[in-house]
């Protein structure tokens, strides 16, 4: 009598998947072939390097009515099954390994279960979500006599895997020299220049001649400020509508540069770093560094472009290197009176300026109200302006590594009817009632003597 081979077999495999993009609908397919009776199917999401398995789907044949319990175990029949798990909108957190575990009853004995499994790694890609180009070590001054390094940094965030980043100039790819280490910061070249007193720039022979209203005031009998503040104060009748400031044409740095600057193609150095983010994405910082030439780099268009397998076309961000020109000055209040707090602010420029400029305020022919020679920042605040500031000229120097420009404005201080002439102090404040306090002290003295 022949003996039947009742031992069952089971093969399991998961259909491979190409990389998917965040937001896609994904179906995981587990195929298995057996001649035994189905026991269970379990899907796991594997995390923490395989130490944790999270059950995401279970099928238990013991509680299913789809199969008959009157199956003839001696009848051998090969059956092919497929179990699917659908992820409607995959996220980066869904990235990782998945396992499909299948169990069948052995034909030899109902108590024995045959187990097999398959696995797959789901690769979830994420396109970059942001790209920006900034200038390193800014704001920085303009240097006419010493070459300075300049660095553009392209920051690309949200990509997985890390994207490929490259630079273009005026639409043409830039040939770069790769660097294994980050480029040397330009700050070391700029430190010595940043400490240079900006007042000495008035002696620079490469600047255009200043306005006659600034340099020839003495020849025309004018003064930068009034010696007698009360004779020089502007009267403030109700019908007088003269402006509070006089805007003087700006002084623009000429494009005459020393001979060490040559019109040759610069050498561009390139370095990039990858910074892993906790959500599984990578931030890329790509740096492009070269020796700046304001003659040829001013108004040059630089773009940073990104290629990524999850993008149908490159992503890009671009900047144009531009020197500052035509600062727009605003003063509040528009009609300054003795004792007022005056704010002079740079609102913007006639053009788009990049990189961000630095601002320095000086008072022509004298120091600022607080006694300092200069003030850094977009805004100059003059607290409790005295009469002595009437007619004073203030200069704003705006500069970036591409160039520099000066803009002047004259402050006109009106009389303040709330402060009688000759009674305000040097800071424009009203006098304190010292006479009243003295009289009160005398009265108290007399009362004390009488008692």
Short mmCIF file of C-alpha atoms in Angstrom, two decimals:
data_model
loop_
_atom_site.label_atom_id
_atom_site.label_comp_id
_atom_site.label_asym_id
_atom_site.label_seq_id
_atom_site.Cartn_x
_atom_site.Cartn_y
_atom_site.Cartn_z
CA UNK A 1 0.00 0.00 0.00
CA UNK A 2 1.45 3.33 -1.03
CA UNK A 3 2.00 5.98 1.57
CA UNK A 4 0.89 9.57 0.92
CA UNK A 5 3.42 12.33 1.52
CA UNK A 6 1.32 14.61 3.69
CA UNK A 7 4.06 17.24 4.42
CA UNK A 8 2.94 20.70 3.21
CA UNK A 9 5.04 23.37 1.57
CA UNK A 10 4.80 27.20 1.68
CA UNK A 11 6.62 29.91 -0.32
CA UNK A 12 6.20 33.65 0.39
CA UNK A 13 7.47 36.72 -1.46
CA UNK A 14 6.56 40.42 -1.59
CA UNK A 15 6.44 42.17 -4.94
CA UNK A 16 9.26 44.76 -5.19
CA UNK A 17 8.39 48.46 -5.36
CA UNK A 18 10.31 51.40 -6.84
CA UNK A 19 10.89 54.46 -4.64
CA UNK A 20 7.65 56.33 -3.97
CA UNK A 21 6.98 60.02 -3.31
CA UNK A 22 5.36 61.50 -0.23
CA UNK A 23 1.60 61.67 -0.78
CA UNK A 24 1.41 58.74 -3.18
CA UNK A 25 -0.97 55.82 -2.65
CA UNK A 26 1.03 52.62 -2.22
CA UNK A 27 -0.10 48.99 -2.22
CA UNK A 28 2.13 46.31 -0.68
CA UNK A 29 1.51 42.86 -2.23
CA UNK A 30 2.42 39.59 -0.50
CA UNK A 31 2.17 36.50 -2.73
CA UNK A 32 2.41 32.98 -1.33
CA UNK A 33 1.88 29.51 -2.73
CA UNK A 34 0.94 26.45 -0.68
CA UNK A 35 -0.87 23.14 -0.80
CA UNK A 36 -1.92 23.44 2.83
CA UNK A 37 -4.77 25.05 4.60
CA UNK A 38 -4.53 28.74 5.49
CA UNK A 39 -4.00 29.55 9.17
CA UNK A 40 -3.11 33.26 9.35
CA UNK A 41 -1.51 36.26 7.60
CA UNK A 42 0.20 39.05 9.58
CA UNK A 43 1.82 42.25 8.26
CA UNK A 44 4.47 44.03 10.35
CA UNK A 45 6.04 47.46 10.17
CA UNK A 46 9.63 47.09 11.39
CA UNK A 47 11.20 49.99 13.33
CA UNK A 48 14.24 50.78 15.42
CA UNK A 49 16.56 48.67 13.33
CA UNK A 50 14.40 45.56 13.57
CA UNK A 51 14.01 45.53 17.35
CA UNK A 52 10.35 46.59 17.22
CA UNK A 53 7.67 45.08 14.97
CA UNK A 54 4.36 46.90 14.78
CA UNK A 55 1.42 44.75 13.62
CA UNK A 56 -0.53 46.61 10.92
CA UNK A 57 -2.77 43.83 9.51
CA UNK A 58 -3.98 40.39 10.64
CA UNK A 59 -6.06 37.69 8.98
CA UNK A 60 -7.02 34.69 11.12
CA UNK A 61 -8.64 31.77 9.28
CA UNK A 62 -10.08 30.35 12.48
CA UNK A 63 -12.54 33.24 12.59
CA UNK A 64 -13.20 33.32 8.86
CA UNK A 65 -16.17 31.61 7.21
CA UNK A 66 -14.70 31.75 3.74
CA UNK A 67 -13.10 28.29 4.01
CA UNK A 68 -14.76 24.93 4.67
CA UNK A 69 -13.68 22.90 7.69
CA UNK A 70 -14.59 19.68 5.82
CA UNK A 71 -11.47 19.89 3.64
CA UNK A 72 -10.00 16.56 2.43
CA UNK A 73 -6.43 16.68 3.66
CA UNK A 74 -5.41 13.79 1.47
CA UNK A 75 -6.29 15.74 -1.69
CA UNK A 76 -3.18 17.67 -2.73
CA UNK A 77 -3.95 20.97 -4.49
CA UNK A 78 -1.63 23.91 -5.10
CA UNK A 79 -3.25 27.27 -4.29
CA UNK A 80 -1.84 30.78 -4.89
CA UNK A 81 -2.83 33.55 -2.50
CA UNK A 82 -2.22 37.28 -2.39
CA UNK A 83 -2.53 39.61 0.58
CA UNK A 84 -2.40 43.37 0.06
CA UNK A 85 -1.93 46.33 2.38
CA UNK A 86 -2.79 49.79 1.05
CA UNK A 87 -1.21 52.99 2.34
CA UNK A 88 -3.42 55.80 0.92
CA UNK A 89 -0.97 58.70 1.43
CA UNK A 90 2.52 57.69 2.38
CA UNK A 91 4.56 59.88 4.68
CA UNK A 92 8.27 60.01 5.37
CA UNK A 93 7.57 58.15 8.61
CA UNK A 94 6.30 55.21 6.50
CA UNK A 95 9.80 54.75 5.11
CA UNK A 96 11.39 51.47 6.18
CA UNK A 97 11.08 47.65 6.11
CA UNK A 98 7.83 45.69 6.07
CA UNK A 99 7.32 41.95 6.63
CA UNK A 100 4.57 39.56 5.58
CA UNK A 101 4.22 36.44 7.78
CA UNK A 102 2.08 33.50 6.62
CA UNK A 103 1.09 30.38 8.54
CA UNK A 104 -0.62 27.19 7.22
CA UNK A 105 -1.68 23.93 8.78
CA UNK A 106 0.60 21.04 7.97
CA UNK A 107 -1.05 18.25 6.00
CA UNK A 108 0.53 15.68 8.27
CA UNK A 109 -1.11 16.94 11.44
CA UNK A 110 -3.61 19.64 12.20
CA UNK A 111 -1.73 20.72 15.31
CA UNK A 112 1.40 21.67 13.39
CA UNK A 113 1.67 25.07 11.68
CA UNK A 114 4.14 25.78 8.90
CA UNK A 115 5.45 29.40 8.89
CA UNK A 116 7.18 31.49 6.19
CA UNK A 117 7.75 35.21 5.61
CA UNK A 118 8.85 37.78 3.07
CA UNK A 119 10.10 41.33 3.47
CA UNK A 120 10.45 44.56 1.50
CA UNK A 121 11.97 47.98 2.14
CA UNK A 122 9.64 50.85 1.28
CA UNK A 123 11.72 53.80 0.11
CA UNK A 124 9.75 57.04 0.53
CA UNK A 125 11.20 60.11 -1.18
CA UNK A 126 10.41 63.72 -0.35
CA UNK A 127 11.08 66.61 -2.72
CA UNK A 128 12.75 69.72 -1.28
CA UNK A 129 10.23 72.15 0.15
CA UNK A 130 12.36 75.31 0.34
CA UNK A 131 15.42 76.84 -1.29
CA UNK A 132 17.13 80.13 -0.52
CA UNK A 133 20.40 81.90 -1.32
CA UNK A 134 22.12 84.08 1.26
CA UNK A 135 25.48 85.82 1.50
CA UNK A 136 27.83 84.71 4.24
CA UNK A 137 29.52 87.15 6.63
CA UNK A 138 27.11 90.01 5.97
CA UNK A 139 26.54 92.85 6.37
CA UNK A 140 30.09 93.69 5.34
CA UNK A 141 31.83 96.90 4.23
CA UNK A 142 33.03 97.83 0.79
CA UNK A 143 36.80 97.56 0.18
CA UNK A 144 38.48 99.46 -2.60
CA UNK A 145 42.11 98.66 -1.91
CA UNK A 146 42.10 95.04 -0.82
CA UNK A 147 40.62 91.96 -2.45
CA UNK A 148 37.99 90.22 -0.38
CA UNK A 149 36.49 86.77 -0.55
CA UNK A 150 32.77 86.46 -1.10
CA UNK A 151 30.60 83.44 -0.30
CA UNK A 152 27.11 82.56 -1.44
CA UNK A 153 25.28 79.89 0.55
CA UNK A 154 22.40 77.93 -0.95
CA UNK A 155 20.18 76.28 1.68
CA UNK A 156 17.88 73.48 0.50
CA UNK A 157 15.53 71.91 3.06
CA UNK A 158 13.01 69.07 3.15
CA UNK A 159 14.60 66.70 0.64
CA UNK A 160 14.99 62.93 0.92
CA UNK A 161 17.36 61.73 -0.34
CA UNK A 162 19.72 64.69 -0.38
CA UNK A 163 19.31 66.66 -3.63
CA UNK A 164 22.06 67.62 -6.06
CA UNK A 165 22.84 71.34 -5.81
CA UNK A 166 24.79 73.44 -8.30
CA UNK A 167 25.28 77.12 -9.19
CA UNK A 168 24.90 79.15 -12.36
CA UNK A 169 26.05 82.64 -13.29
CA UNK A 170 23.94 84.60 -15.77
CA UNK A 171 22.27 81.34 -16.74
CA UNK A 172 25.48 79.43 -17.45
CA UNK A 173 26.77 76.58 -15.23
CA UNK A 174 29.79 77.52 -13.14
CA UNK A 175 32.90 75.37 -13.29
CA UNK A 176 33.94 74.89 -9.69
CA UNK A 177 36.85 73.49 -7.74
CA UNK A 178 35.42 71.08 -5.12
CA UNK A 179 36.67 71.43 -1.57
CA UNK A 180 36.65 68.61 0.96
CA UNK A 181 36.57 71.10 3.84
CA UNK A 182 34.45 74.25 4.20
CA UNK A 183 35.99 77.32 2.55
CA UNK A 184 37.87 79.81 4.67
CA UNK A 185 35.52 82.46 5.94
CA UNK A 186 35.82 85.89 4.44
CA UNK A 187 35.51 87.41 7.90
CA UNK A 188 39.29 87.40 8.41
CA UNK A 189 39.69 89.69 5.42
CA UNK A 190 36.91 91.95 6.55
CA UNK A 191 37.82 92.44 10.21
CA UNK A 192 40.59 94.92 9.50
CA UNK A 193 38.43 96.92 7.12
CA UNK A 194 35.41 96.93 9.38
CA UNK A 195 37.36 98.72 12.10
CA UNK A 196 38.43 101.46 9.72
CA UNK A 197 36.97 104.83 10.70
CA UNK A 198 34.49 105.75 8.03
CA UNK A 199 35.26 109.43 8.49
CA UNK A 200 38.56 108.91 6.68
CA UNK A 201 36.63 107.94 3.55
CA UNK A 202 36.17 111.66 2.88
CA UNK A 203 39.83 111.75 1.76
CA UNK A 204 39.32 108.95 -0.77
CA UNK A 205 40.40 110.23 -4.19
CA UNK A 206 38.28 107.68 -6.03
CA UNK A 207 35.06 109.29 -4.92
CA UNK A 208 33.25 111.87 -6.99
CA UNK A 209 33.36 115.47 -5.85
CA UNK A 210 30.87 116.13 -3.11
CA UNK A 211 28.00 118.55 -3.52
CA UNK A 212 28.95 122.22 -3.22
CA UNK A 213 26.23 122.58 -0.64
CA UNK A 214 28.40 120.48 1.69
CA UNK A 215 31.98 121.54 0.97
CA UNK A 216 31.50 125.21 0.06
CA UNK A 217 29.14 126.36 2.78
CA UNK A 218 31.74 128.73 4.19
CA UNK A 219 32.45 130.30 0.77
CA UNK A 220 28.73 131.05 0.44
CA UNK A 221 28.57 132.55 3.92
CA UNK A 222 26.63 129.61 5.35
CA UNK A 223 27.31 127.55 8.46
CA UNK A 224 26.71 123.89 9.17
CA UNK A 225 24.85 125.02 12.30
CA UNK A 226 23.82 128.31 13.85
CA UNK A 227 26.07 129.89 16.45
CA UNK A 228 23.20 131.73 18.09
CA UNK A 229 20.44 129.13 18.37
CA UNK A 230 17.68 131.64 19.05
CA UNK A 231 18.46 133.87 16.07
CA UNK A 232 18.88 130.82 13.86
CA UNK A 233 15.70 128.97 14.84
CA UNK A 234 13.11 128.75 12.12
CA UNK A 235 9.87 130.51 13.11
CA UNK A 236 6.81 128.28 13.21
CA UNK A 237 3.80 130.34 12.10
CA UNK A 238 0.67 128.45 11.17
CA UNK A 239 0.94 129.29 7.46
CA UNK A 240 4.54 128.17 7.08
CA UNK A 241 4.91 124.80 5.35
CA UNK A 242 8.63 124.53 4.64
CA UNK A 243 10.11 120.99 4.77
CA UNK A 244 11.84 119.80 7.91
CA UNK A 245 14.80 118.37 6.02
CA UNK A 246 16.81 119.30 2.96
CA UNK A 247 17.76 116.33 0.80
CA UNK A 248 21.16 116.69 -0.81
CA UNK A 249 22.16 114.67 -3.91
CA UNK A 250 23.91 111.46 -2.96
CA UNK A 251 27.60 110.83 -3.45
CA UNK A 252 28.20 107.63 -5.43
CA UNK A 253 31.49 105.76 -5.36
CA UNK A 254 33.09 105.86 -8.78
CA UNK A 255 34.03 102.66 -10.60
CA UNK A 256 37.74 103.46 -10.62
CA UNK A 257 39.52 100.58 -8.95
CA UNK A 258 43.22 99.88 -8.37
CA UNK A 259 45.19 97.95 -10.94
CA UNK A 260 45.21 94.76 -8.86
CA UNK A 261 41.69 94.07 -10.07
CA UNK A 262 41.85 92.34 -13.44
CA UNK A 263 39.02 91.46 -15.77
CA UNK A 264 39.68 87.74 -15.72
CA UNK A 265 37.50 84.77 -14.95
CA UNK A 266 37.55 84.10 -11.20
CA UNK A 267 38.20 80.71 -9.66
CA UNK A 268 35.09 79.41 -7.93
CA UNK A 269 35.39 77.02 -4.99
CA UNK A 270 32.51 74.75 -4.00
CA UNK A 271 31.69 72.87 -0.82
CA UNK A 272 28.50 71.30 0.47
CA UNK A 273 27.38 69.74 3.72
CA UNK A 274 24.47 67.42 4.57
CA UNK A 275 22.63 67.96 7.85
CA UNK A 276 20.22 65.14 8.85
CA UNK A 277 16.89 66.36 10.24
CA UNK A 278 14.82 64.48 12.81
CA UNK A 279 11.94 63.93 10.36
CA UNK A 280 14.17 61.88 8.07
CA UNK A 281 14.93 64.63 5.55
CA UNK A 282 18.30 66.22 4.82
CA UNK A 283 19.23 69.91 4.76
CA UNK A 284 21.90 70.71 2.18
CA UNK A 285 24.12 73.78 2.47
CA UNK A 286 26.10 74.46 -0.68
CA UNK A 287 28.76 77.19 -0.61
CA UNK A 288 30.26 79.02 -3.57
CA UNK A 289 33.29 81.19 -2.81
CA UNK A 290 35.47 83.38 -5.00
CA UNK A 291 37.48 86.62 -4.92
CA UNK A 292 35.00 89.41 -5.51
CA UNK A 293 35.57 91.88 -8.33
CA UNK A 294 33.05 94.75 -8.01
CA UNK A 295 33.75 95.83 -11.59
CA UNK A 296 32.43 92.64 -13.14
CA UNK A 297 30.38 91.14 -10.30
CA UNK A 298 28.08 94.11 -9.79
CA UNK A 299 24.67 93.25 -11.29
CA UNK A 300 25.72 89.64 -11.95
CA UNK A 301 22.90 87.09 -11.65
CA UNK A 302 23.68 83.99 -9.59
CA UNK A 303 21.23 81.11 -9.32
CA UNK A 304 21.21 77.97 -7.22
CA UNK A 305 19.50 75.00 -8.85
CA UNK A 306 18.41 71.69 -7.37
CA UNK A 307 17.82 68.33 -9.02
CA UNK A 308 15.93 65.62 -7.16
CA UNK A 309 14.32 62.35 -8.26
CA UNK A 310 11.01 63.48 -6.75
CA UNK A 311 11.00 66.68 -8.85
CA UNK A 312 9.80 66.75 -12.44
CA UNK A 313 11.93 69.85 -13.12
CA UNK A 314 14.77 71.61 -11.27
CA UNK A 315 13.98 73.95 -8.38
CA UNK A 316 15.91 77.21 -8.29
CA UNK A 317 16.49 80.43 -6.39
CA UNK A 318 18.40 83.40 -7.75
CA UNK A 319 19.98 86.63 -6.52
CA UNK A 320 21.55 89.58 -8.29
CA UNK A 321 24.62 91.15 -6.72
CA UNK A 322 23.90 94.89 -6.59
CA UNK A 323 25.61 97.77 -4.84
CA UNK A 324 23.36 100.17 -2.88
CA UNK A 325 22.15 103.24 -4.70
CA UNK A 326 19.75 106.03 -3.81
CA UNK A 327 18.81 105.43 -0.17
CA UNK A 328 15.35 106.73 0.68
CA UNK A 329 15.46 108.73 3.90
CA UNK A 330 12.42 109.41 6.10
CA UNK A 331 12.38 111.68 9.13
CA UNK A 332 9.78 111.76 11.89
CA UNK A 333 8.33 114.06 12.96
CA UNK A 334 8.24 115.87 9.63
CA UNK A 335 8.46 119.21 11.44
CA UNK A 336 10.92 118.85 14.30
CA UNK A 337 10.72 121.32 17.16
CA UNK A 338 13.05 121.97 20.05
CA UNK A 339 12.78 119.11 22.55
CA UNK A 340 11.35 116.59 20.10
CA UNK A 341 12.82 113.12 19.56
CA UNK A 342 13.76 112.89 15.89
CA UNK A 343 14.13 109.61 14.04
CA UNK A 344 15.90 109.44 10.68
CA UNK A 345 15.34 106.10 8.95
CA UNK A 346 16.52 104.48 5.72
CA UNK A 347 13.32 103.10 4.20
CA UNK A 348 14.85 101.48 1.12
CA UNK A 349 16.74 102.07 -2.09
CA UNK A 350 16.06 102.95 -5.70
CA UNK A 351 17.17 99.43 -6.62
CA UNK A 352 17.10 95.93 -5.16
CA UNK A 353 20.28 95.62 -3.09
CA UNK A 354 22.06 92.34 -2.38
CA UNK A 355 23.73 91.44 -0.13
CA UNK A 356 22.24 93.36 2.77
CA UNK A 357 24.09 96.66 3.23
CA UNK A 358 25.46 98.13 6.40
CA UNK A 359 24.59 101.69 7.44
CA UNK A 360 26.70 104.31 9.20
CA UNK A 361 25.48 107.76 10.29
CA UNK A 362 27.75 110.76 10.85
CA UNK A 363 27.22 114.47 11.39
CA UNK A 364 29.08 116.66 8.92
CA UNK A 365 31.61 118.86 10.68
CA UNK A 366 30.80 117.71 14.20
CA UNK A 367 29.92 114.79 16.42
CA UNK A 368 26.50 113.30 16.92
CA UNK A 369 24.19 114.48 19.67
CA UNK A 370 25.40 111.76 22.08
CA UNK A 371 29.03 112.72 21.48
CA UNK A 372 29.91 109.72 19.33
CA UNK A 373 31.62 110.07 15.96
CA UNK A 374 29.29 107.66 14.16
CA UNK A 375 26.25 105.42 14.62
CA UNK A 376 25.64 102.02 13.00
CA UNK A 377 22.17 100.93 11.91
CA UNK A 378 19.32 101.86 9.58
CA UNK A 379 17.89 104.36 12.05
CA UNK A 380 19.42 107.38 13.77
CA UNK A 381 17.56 108.61 16.86
CA UNK A 382 18.15 112.14 18.17
CA UNK A 383 16.52 112.52 21.57
CA UNK A 384 15.31 115.96 22.72
CA UNK A 385 16.92 117.89 19.89
CA UNK A 386 18.34 121.25 21.01
CA UNK A 387 18.31 124.46 19.02
CA UNK A 388 22.01 124.00 18.21
CA UNK A 389 21.14 121.20 15.77
CA UNK A 390 19.19 123.54 13.50
CA UNK A 391 20.78 123.41 10.06
CA UNK A 392 23.01 120.41 10.87
CA UNK A 393 23.83 118.07 8.02
CA UNK A 394 23.72 114.31 8.59
CA UNK A 395 25.33 111.77 6.29
CA UNK A 396 24.20 108.16 5.85
CA UNK A 397 26.77 105.81 4.33
CA UNK A 398 25.27 102.62 2.91
CA UNK A 399 27.70 99.98 1.68
CA UNK A 400 28.04 96.33 0.83
CA UNK A 401 30.95 94.44 -0.77
CA UNK A 402 29.83 95.67 -4.23
CA UNK A 403 29.98 99.41 -3.51
CA UNK A 404 29.18 102.35 -1.29
CA UNK A 405 27.03 105.48 -1.44
CA UNK A 406 26.49 108.54 0.75
CA UNK A 407 23.23 110.41 1.22
CA UNK A 408 22.91 113.67 3.16
CA UNK A 409 19.96 115.31 4.84
CA UNK A 410 19.74 118.64 6.67
CA UNK A 411 17.80 118.95 9.91
CA UNK A 412 15.67 122.07 10.41
CA UNK A 413 14.55 122.68 13.98
CA UNK A 414 11.52 124.91 14.60
CA UNK A 415 10.69 126.90 17.68
CA UNK A 416 8.68 125.15 20.36
CA UNK A 417 5.99 127.42 21.84
CA UNK A 418 5.90 125.25 24.94
CA UNK A 419 9.53 126.09 25.71
CA UNK A 420 10.23 129.85 26.10
CA UNK A 421 13.35 131.19 24.45
CA UNK A 422 16.46 131.02 26.55
CA UNK A 423 14.98 128.57 29.03
CA UNK A 424 15.79 125.20 27.46
CA UNK A 425 18.99 123.38 28.40
CA UNK A 426 21.58 122.14 25.93
CA UNK A 427 19.50 119.01 25.30
CA UNK A 428 16.35 120.94 24.44
CA UNK A 429 14.56 120.06 27.69
CA UNK A 430 12.41 122.53 29.56
CA UNK A 431 13.99 124.03 32.70
CA UNK A 432 13.17 122.65 36.10
CA UNK A 433 11.30 124.98 38.48
CA UNK A 434 14.32 125.60 40.73
CA UNK A 435 13.05 129.09 41.70
CA UNK A 436 9.84 127.64 43.12
CA UNK A 437 11.73 125.06 45.13
CA UNK A 438 14.04 127.80 46.50
CA UNK A 439 11.08 129.97 47.55
CA UNK A 440 9.45 126.97 49.23
CA UNK A 441 12.67 126.27 51.12
CA UNK A 442 12.84 129.90 52.36
CA UNK A 443 9.24 129.76 53.55
CA UNK A 444 9.93 126.55 55.45
CA UNK A 445 13.01 128.15 57.04
CA UNK A 446 11.02 131.16 58.22
CA UNK A 447 8.28 128.97 59.67
CA UNK A 448 10.82 126.91 61.54
CA UNK A 449 12.49 130.00 63.02
CA UNK A 450 9.14 131.38 64.14
CA UNK A 451 8.23 128.20 65.93
#
